[in-house]
CSV table of C-alpha atoms and ligand atoms in Angstrom, one decimal:
chain,number,residue,atom,x,y,z
A,1,MET,CA,104.6,98.7,115.9
A,2,THR,CA,108.1,99.6,114.3
A,3,VAL,CA,107.7,100.8,110.9
A,4,PHE,CA,110.6,101.1,108.7
A,5,ARG,CA,110.8,104.3,106.9
A,6,ASN,CA,114.2,105.3,105.4
A,7,LYS,CA,113.1,108.6,104.3
A,8,ARG,CA,112.0,110.7,107.4
A,9,LEU,CA,112.3,114.4,106.4
A,10,ARG,CA,110.8,115.4,109.9
A,11,ARG,CA,114.2,114.1,111.6
A,12,LEU,CA,116.0,117.4,110.6
A,13,ARG,CA,113.0,119.6,112.0
A,14,ILE,CA,112.9,117.9,115.6
A,15,ASN,CA,114.2,121.0,117.4
A,16,GLU,CA,115.2,124.3,116.8
A,17,ASN,CA,118.8,124.0,117.0
A,18,ILE,CA,118.8,121.3,114.2
A,19,ARG,CA,116.5,123.3,112.2
A,20,ASN,CA,119.0,126.3,112.5
A,21,LEU,CA,121.8,123.9,111.4
A,22,VAL,CA,120.3,122.9,108.3
A,23,GLN,CA,118.8,126.3,107.3
A,24,GLU,CA,119.1,126.9,103.7
A,25,VAL,CA,118.5,130.6,103.2
A,26,ARG,CA,119.5,133.2,106.0
A,27,LEU,CA,118.4,137.0,106.1
A,28,THR,CA,120.9,139.1,107.3
A,29,THR,CA,121.2,143.1,107.7
A,30,ASN,CA,123.8,142.7,104.9
A,31,ASP,CA,120.9,142.0,102.6
A,32,LEU,CA,119.0,145.2,103.1
A,33,VAL,CA,118.9,148.8,101.5
A,34,CYS,CA,116.7,151.3,103.5
A,35,PRO,CA,114.9,153.9,101.2
A,36,VAL,CA,115.0,157.5,102.3
A,37,PHE,CA,112.9,160.3,101.3
A,38,VAL,CA,114.4,163.9,101.5
A,39,GLN,CA,112.2,167.0,100.6
A,40,GLU,CA,113.1,170.4,100.0
A,41,GLY,CA,111.8,173.2,102.1
A,42,LEU,CA,110.6,170.8,104.8
A,43,THR,CA,111.0,171.8,108.5
A,44,GLU,CA,110.2,168.6,110.2
A,45,ARG,CA,109.7,165.1,109.5
A,46,THR,CA,106.4,164.3,107.5
A,47,PRO,CA,104.5,161.0,107.8
A,48,VAL,CA,103.5,159.4,104.6
A,49,ASP,CA,99.8,158.8,105.1
A,50,SER,CA,99.8,155.4,102.9
A,51,MET,CA,103.2,154.2,104.2
A,52,PRO,CA,102.8,153.9,107.9
A,53,ALA,CA,106.0,154.6,110.0
A,54,ILE,CA,107.7,156.0,106.6
A,55,GLU,CA,108.5,159.7,106.7
A,56,ARG,CA,109.7,162.4,104.4
A,57,LEU,CA,112.7,164.3,105.9
A,58,PRO,CA,113.9,167.6,106.0
A,59,LEU,CA,117.5,168.1,105.0
A,60,SER,CA,118.5,169.0,108.7
A,61,GLU,CA,117.2,165.3,109.8
A,62,ILE,CA,119.1,163.2,106.9
A,63,SER,CA,122.2,162.6,109.2
A,64,ASN,CA,120.4,161.6,112.3
A,65,GLU,CA,118.5,159.3,110.1
A,66,ILE,CA,121.6,157.7,108.4
A,67,GLN,CA,122.9,157.4,111.8
A,68,ASN,CA,120.2,155.3,112.9
A,69,ILE,CA,120.0,153.3,110.0
A,70,SER,CA,123.8,152.5,110.3
A,71,ASP,CA,123.5,151.6,114.0
A,72,LEU,CA,121.0,148.9,112.8
A,73,LYS,CA,123.9,147.7,110.7
A,74,ILE,CA,122.1,148.1,107.3
A,75,PRO,CA,124.8,148.7,104.8
A,76,ALA,CA,123.0,150.9,102.3
A,77,VAL,CA,120.7,153.6,101.8
A,78,MET,CA,118.6,154.8,98.7
A,79,LEU,CA,117.8,158.4,98.6
A,80,PHE,CA,114.9,159.9,96.9
A,81,GLY,CA,114.7,163.7,96.6
A,82,ILE,CA,111.5,165.7,96.6
A,83,PRO,CA,112.1,169.2,95.2
A,84,SER,CA,110.2,172.4,95.8
A,85,GLN,CA,110.4,173.2,92.3
A,86,LYS,CA,109.1,171.2,89.2
A,87,ASP,CA,109.5,172.1,85.4
A,88,GLU,CA,109.0,170.7,82.1
A,89,THR,CA,112.5,169.3,81.8
A,90,GLY,CA,113.1,168.3,85.5
A,91,THR,CA,116.1,170.9,85.8
A,92,SER,CA,116.0,170.6,89.8
A,93,ALA,CA,117.1,167.0,89.3
A,94,PHE,CA,120.5,167.8,88.5
A,95,LEU,CA,121.3,171.1,90.3
A,96,GLU,CA,124.5,171.3,92.2
A,97,GLU,CA,122.3,172.6,95.0
A,98,GLY,CA,119.4,170.3,94.3
A,99,ILE,CA,117.9,168.4,97.4
A,100,VAL,CA,119.3,165.2,96.7
A,101,GLN,CA,122.9,166.5,95.9
A,102,LYS,CA,122.7,168.3,99.2
A,103,ALA,CA,121.6,165.2,100.9
A,104,ILE,CA,124.3,163.1,99.2
A,105,SER,CA,127.1,165.5,100.0
A,106,GLU,CA,125.7,165.7,103.7
A,107,VAL,CA,125.8,161.8,104.1
A,108,LYS,CA,129.1,161.8,102.4
A,109,SER,CA,131.0,164.2,104.4
A,110,ASN,CA,129.5,162.9,107.9
A,111,PHE,CA,129.9,159.2,106.9
A,112,GLY,CA,132.3,158.6,104.2
A,113,ASP,CA,132.3,155.0,103.1
A,114,LYS,CA,130.6,153.8,106.6
A,115,ILE,CA,127.4,153.5,104.5
A,116,VAL,CA,126.8,152.8,100.9
A,117,ILE,CA,124.8,155.9,99.3
A,118,MET,CA,122.6,155.3,96.5
A,119,ALA,CA,120.5,157.5,94.8
A,120,ASP,CA,117.4,157.1,92.4
A,121,VAL,CA,118.1,158.7,89.0
A,122,CYS,CA,114.8,159.6,87.6
A,123,LEU,CA,112.9,162.6,86.5
A,124,CYS,CA,109.3,161.8,87.8
A,125,GLN,CA,109.6,163.7,91.0
A,126,TYR,CA,111.0,167.0,89.2
A,127,THR,CA,109.0,167.2,85.8
A,128,THR,CA,105.4,169.0,85.8
A,129,SER,CA,104.4,166.2,83.6
A,130,GLY,CA,105.2,163.6,86.7
A,131,HIS,CA,106.8,161.4,83.7
A,132,CYS,CA,110.0,159.5,84.1
A,133,GLY,CA,111.2,161.1,80.9
A,134,ILE,CA,111.1,164.2,79.1
A,135,VAL,CA,107.7,165.2,77.4
A,136,LYS,CA,107.8,166.4,73.6
A,137,ASP,CA,105.0,166.4,71.5
A,138,ASN,CA,102.9,164.7,74.1
A,139,LYS,CA,105.3,161.7,73.9
A,140,ILE,CA,108.1,160.8,76.2
A,141,ASP,CA,111.4,161.4,74.1
A,142,ASN,CA,113.9,158.7,74.9
A,143,ASP,CA,117.1,160.2,73.6
A,144,LEU,CA,116.5,163.5,75.3
A,145,SER,CA,115.7,162.0,78.6
A,146,ILE,CA,118.8,160.0,78.6
A,147,GLU,CA,120.9,163.1,78.2
A,148,THR,CA,119.4,164.5,81.4
A,149,LEU,CA,119.5,161.3,83.4
A,150,THR,CA,123.2,161.4,82.7
A,151,LYS,CA,123.5,164.7,84.0
A,152,ILE,CA,121.6,163.7,87.1
A,153,ALA,CA,123.9,160.8,87.6
A,154,VAL,CA,126.9,163.0,87.0
A,155,SER,CA,125.8,165.7,89.4
A,156,GLN,CA,125.1,163.0,92.1
A,157,ALA,CA,128.6,161.8,91.8
A,158,LYS,CA,129.9,164.9,92.0
A,159,ALA,CA,128.1,165.1,95.6
A,160,GLY,CA,129.6,161.7,96.4
A,161,VAL,CA,127.2,159.1,95.5
A,162,HIS,CA,128.6,155.5,95.6
A,163,VAL,CA,125.7,153.9,93.5
A,164,VAL,CA,123.5,155.6,90.8
A,165,SER,CA,120.1,153.8,90.5
A,166,PRO,CA,118.5,154.8,87.3
A,167,SER,CA,114.9,153.9,87.4
A,168,ALA,CA,113.3,155.7,84.5
A,169,MET,CA,113.4,152.8,82.1
A,170,MET,CA,114.6,154.6,79.2
A,171,ASP,CA,116.6,152.7,76.6
A,172,GLY,CA,120.0,153.1,76.5
A,173,GLN,CA,120.1,154.9,79.7
A,174,VAL,CA,122.8,152.5,81.2
A,175,SER,CA,125.4,153.0,78.6
A,176,ALA,CA,124.6,156.7,78.3
A,177,ILE,CA,125.2,156.9,82.4
A,178,ARG,CA,128.3,154.9,82.2
A,179,LYS,CA,129.9,157.0,79.7
A,180,GLY,CA,128.9,160.3,81.3
A,181,LEU,CA,130.3,159.0,84.6
A,182,ASP,CA,133.6,157.7,83.1
A,183,GLU,CA,134.1,160.9,81.0
A,184,ALA,CA,133.6,163.1,84.4
A,185,ASP,CA,136.2,160.6,85.9
A,186,PHE,CA,133.8,158.7,88.1
A,187,LYS,CA,134.9,155.2,87.2
A,188,ASP,CA,134.3,153.8,90.5
A,189,VAL,CA,130.5,155.0,90.8
A,190,SER,CA,128.8,151.8,90.4
A,191,ILE,CA,125.2,151.7,88.6
A,192,MET,CA,122.2,149.8,89.9
A,193,SER,CA,119.7,149.7,87.2
A,194,HIS,CA,116.0,149.2,87.7
A,195,SER,CA,116.6,146.7,84.9
A,196,ALA,CA,113.2,145.2,84.8
A,197,LYS,CA,110.8,147.6,86.2
A,198,HIS,CA,107.2,146.7,85.6
A,199,SER,CA,104.3,149.0,84.8
A,200,SER,CA,102.7,148.1,88.3
A,201,SER,CA,99.8,149.2,90.4
A,202,PHE,CA,102.1,148.5,93.4
A,203,TYR,CA,103.8,151.8,93.4
A,204,SER,CA,100.7,154.0,94.4
A,205,PRO,CA,101.7,154.7,97.7
A,206,PHE,CA,105.2,155.7,96.8
A,207,ARG,CA,103.6,158.3,94.3
A,208,ASP,CA,101.9,160.0,97.1
A,209,ALA,CA,105.1,159.9,99.3
A,210,ALA,CA,107.3,161.2,96.3
A,211,GLU,CA,104.6,163.6,94.7
A,212,CYS,CA,105.3,161.9,90.9
A,213,THR,CA,102.3,160.7,89.9
A,214,PRO,CA,101.9,161.1,86.0
A,215,GLN,CA,99.5,164.2,85.2
A,216,PHE,CA,98.5,162.4,81.8
A,217,GLY,CA,98.7,158.8,80.6
A,218,ASP,CA,100.5,156.2,82.4
A,219,ARG,CA,104.3,154.5,82.2
A,220,LYS,CA,103.2,151.7,79.9
A,221,THR,CA,105.4,153.2,77.3
A,222,TYR,CA,108.5,152.8,79.2
A,223,GLN,CA,107.8,150.1,82.2
A,224,VAL,CA,107.6,146.5,81.4
A,225,PRO,CA,104.3,144.6,81.0
A,226,PHE,CA,103.6,142.5,83.9
A,227,THR,CA,102.6,139.9,81.4
A,228,ASN,CA,106.0,139.7,79.5
A,229,PRO,CA,108.7,137.7,81.4
A,230,GLN,CA,110.8,137.1,78.1
A,231,GLU,CA,110.8,140.8,77.7
A,232,ALA,CA,111.9,141.5,81.3
A,233,MET,CA,114.8,139.2,80.6
A,234,ARG,CA,115.7,141.0,77.4
A,235,GLU,CA,115.9,144.2,79.6
A,236,VAL,CA,118.1,142.5,82.1
A,237,ALA,CA,120.4,141.3,79.2
A,238,THR,CA,120.5,144.8,77.6
A,239,ASP,CA,121.6,146.2,80.9
A,240,ILE,CA,124.2,143.9,81.3
A,241,GLU,CA,125.8,144.6,78.0
A,242,GLU,CA,125.5,148.3,78.6
A,243,GLY,CA,127.9,147.8,81.5
A,244,VAL,CA,125.3,147.6,84.5
A,245,ASP,CA,126.9,146.8,87.7
A,246,ILE,CA,123.6,145.4,89.7
A,247,VAL,CA,120.5,144.6,88.0
A,248,MET,CA,117.0,145.1,89.7
A,249,ILE,CA,113.6,143.3,89.5
A,250,LYS,CA,110.8,145.5,90.7
A,251,PRO,CA,108.3,145.0,92.4
A,252,ALA,CA,109.6,141.7,94.2
A,253,LEU,CA,106.4,139.6,95.9
A,254,SER,CA,104.6,139.1,92.7
A,255,TYR,CA,107.9,138.7,90.6
A,256,LEU,CA,109.7,136.0,92.3
A,257,ASP,CA,109.6,133.8,89.3
A,258,LEU,CA,111.6,136.8,87.6
A,259,ILE,CA,114.1,137.0,90.3
A,260,ALA,CA,114.8,133.4,90.3
A,261,GLU,CA,115.2,133.5,86.5
A,262,THR,CA,117.5,136.3,86.6
A,263,LYS,CA,119.7,134.6,89.0
A,264,ARG,CA,119.6,131.7,86.9
A,265,ARG,CA,120.6,133.1,83.7
A,266,PHE,CA,123.1,135.8,84.5
A,267,ASN,CA,126.0,136.1,86.5
A,268,VAL,CA,125.6,139.6,88.1
A,269,PRO,CA,124.4,140.6,91.4
A,270,VAL,CA,120.6,140.8,91.5
A,271,SER,CA,118.5,143.2,93.6
A,272,ALA,CA,115.0,143.0,94.3
A,273,TYR,CA,112.9,146.3,95.3
A,274,SER,CA,109.8,145.4,97.6
A,275,VAL,CA,107.9,148.4,96.8
A,276,SER,CA,105.5,150.5,98.6
A,277,GLY,CA,102.4,148.6,97.6
A,278,GLU,CA,103.9,145.5,99.2
A,279,TYR,CA,104.7,147.4,102.0
A,280,ALA,CA,101.3,149.1,102.5
A,281,MET,CA,99.3,145.9,102.2
A,282,VAL,CA,101.2,144.4,105.1
A,283,LYS,CA,100.8,147.4,107.2
A,284,ALA,CA,97.2,147.8,106.4
A,285,ALA,CA,96.4,144.0,107.1
A,286,ALA,CA,98.4,144.2,110.4
A,287,SER,CA,97.0,147.2,111.5
A,288,GLN,CA,93.4,145.3,111.6
A,289,GLY,CA,95.0,142.5,113.5
A,290,TRP,CA,94.4,140.1,110.5
A,291,ILE,CA,98.2,139.1,110.2
A,292,LYS,CA,101.1,139.2,112.3
A,293,GLU,CA,103.5,142.0,110.8
A,294,ASP,CA,106.8,140.7,112.1
A,295,GLU,CA,106.3,137.1,110.9
A,296,ILE,CA,104.8,138.0,107.5
A,297,THR,CA,107.8,140.4,106.8
A,298,ASN,CA,110.2,137.8,107.9
A,299,GLU,CA,108.7,135.1,105.7
A,300,ILE,CA,108.4,137.7,102.6
A,301,LEU,CA,111.9,138.9,102.8
A,302,HIS,CA,113.2,135.3,103.2
A,303,SER,CA,111.1,134.4,100.1
A,304,ILE,CA,112.7,137.1,98.0
A,305,LYS,CA,116.0,135.8,99.1
A,306,ARG,CA,115.1,132.4,98.5
A,307,ALA,CA,114.0,133.4,95.0
A,308,GLY,CA,117.7,134.5,94.5
A,309,ALA,CA,117.9,138.4,95.4
A,310,ASP,CA,121.5,139.4,96.7
A,311,MET,CA,119.9,142.4,98.2
A,312,ILE,CA,116.6,143.8,98.6
A,313,VAL,CA,115.4,147.3,98.8
A,314,THR,CA,112.6,147.5,101.4
A,315,TYR,CA,110.7,149.8,103.5
A,316,PHE,CA,110.7,147.3,106.1
A,317,ALA,CA,114.7,147.3,106.4
A,318,LYS,CA,114.9,149.2,109.9
A,319,SER,CA,112.1,147.1,111.2
A,320,CYS,CA,113.6,143.8,109.9
A,321,ALA,CA,117.2,145.0,111.3
A,322,ARG,CA,115.7,145.3,114.5
A,323,LEU,CA,114.2,141.7,114.5
A,324,ILE,CA,117.4,140.4,113.5
A,325,GLN,CA,119.2,142.0,116.2
A,326,ASP,CA,116.7,141.1,118.8
A,327,ASN,CA,116.9,137.3,117.7
A,328,SER,CA,120.9,137.2,117.2
B,1,LIG,C1,110.2,156.8,89.9
B,1,LIG,C2,110.0,155.7,90.9
B,1,LIG,C3,108.9,154.9,91.3
B,1,LIG,C4,109.3,153.9,92.1
B,1,LIG,C5,110.7,153.9,92.5
B,1,LIG,N1,111.2,154.8,91.6
B,1,LIG,C6,107.4,155.1,91.1
B,1,LIG,C7,107.0,155.0,89.8
B,1,LIG,O1,107.5,154.3,88.5
B,1,LIG,O2,105.8,155.1,89.5
B,1,LIG,C8,108.4,153.1,93.2
B,1,LIG,C9,108.8,152.7,94.3
B,1,LIG,C10,107.9,152.1,95.3
B,1,LIG,O3,106.6,151.7,95.0
B,1,LIG,O4,108.2,151.8,96.5
B,1,LIG,N2,110.7,156.3,88.5
């Protein structure tokens, strides 16, 4: 019996070619930023237990790793340094001979503009307190901290970084860093701020990887509460007023609403950081055979793009780029 239906949405799903033609959201390697950990004093690649397939690298391995990432056509890396010395004020974060500065110079001299070099600007790996700012009288001193964050950004710019990525969530960090960079004549160094970085339990595997667990208290006095979407939007708006180039929402998967809202409200590039806990959950379930890692990863990263992210910082960058290459 013929039934007349003018709406048959399944028509555009009848075969793969048609589905490809009408695909709305596409993930490409150009969407990916690959995080890289480099540790001072290390002699060989060292796995991170809570993040299978992720390693901390000695400086001697950095160029090999960047070559691998660049061969996969990933356009950018985000460097995190782990110093051998910590002190109260995080001095090792802005030394000319600091681990991240050395890594940046090495990558810049070997790759030039072939890959975008981004670097984390924060204090928690470098302070004995494990906090993202400088502790004074048992409190995180905002204005003292942004002076140091500015020194870190300028030292990274001197080493050749393309994009600095402040993640400390101190008030005024973007304008202070912009001013510092401009005064030191680094007008072309961009700022990708962790604008709405939430106080989240999704960061714990990273804290193992980067040795930056707070030694007292928590990060609730500076990171955004996950209950406050309006406040997250105020953080984004403030960073834009302060001259940020790219804003970031972090974490990604539980925060897709905020990625979408940021894209809808503001006319700036939006990045999403799919953090260590998101990665670890997928890896753990996949290792049990409970989910299919590649399919889940593909779906998660597409959902982050669908929400509105222009780029995704993800520990799946390399595996995802391999999948994209195999399927194209
Ligand atoms: C440090 C920093 C953290 C992350 C990125 N930069 C940890 C934190 O705030 O405790 C987390 C990234 C991840 O979990 O992948 N400021």
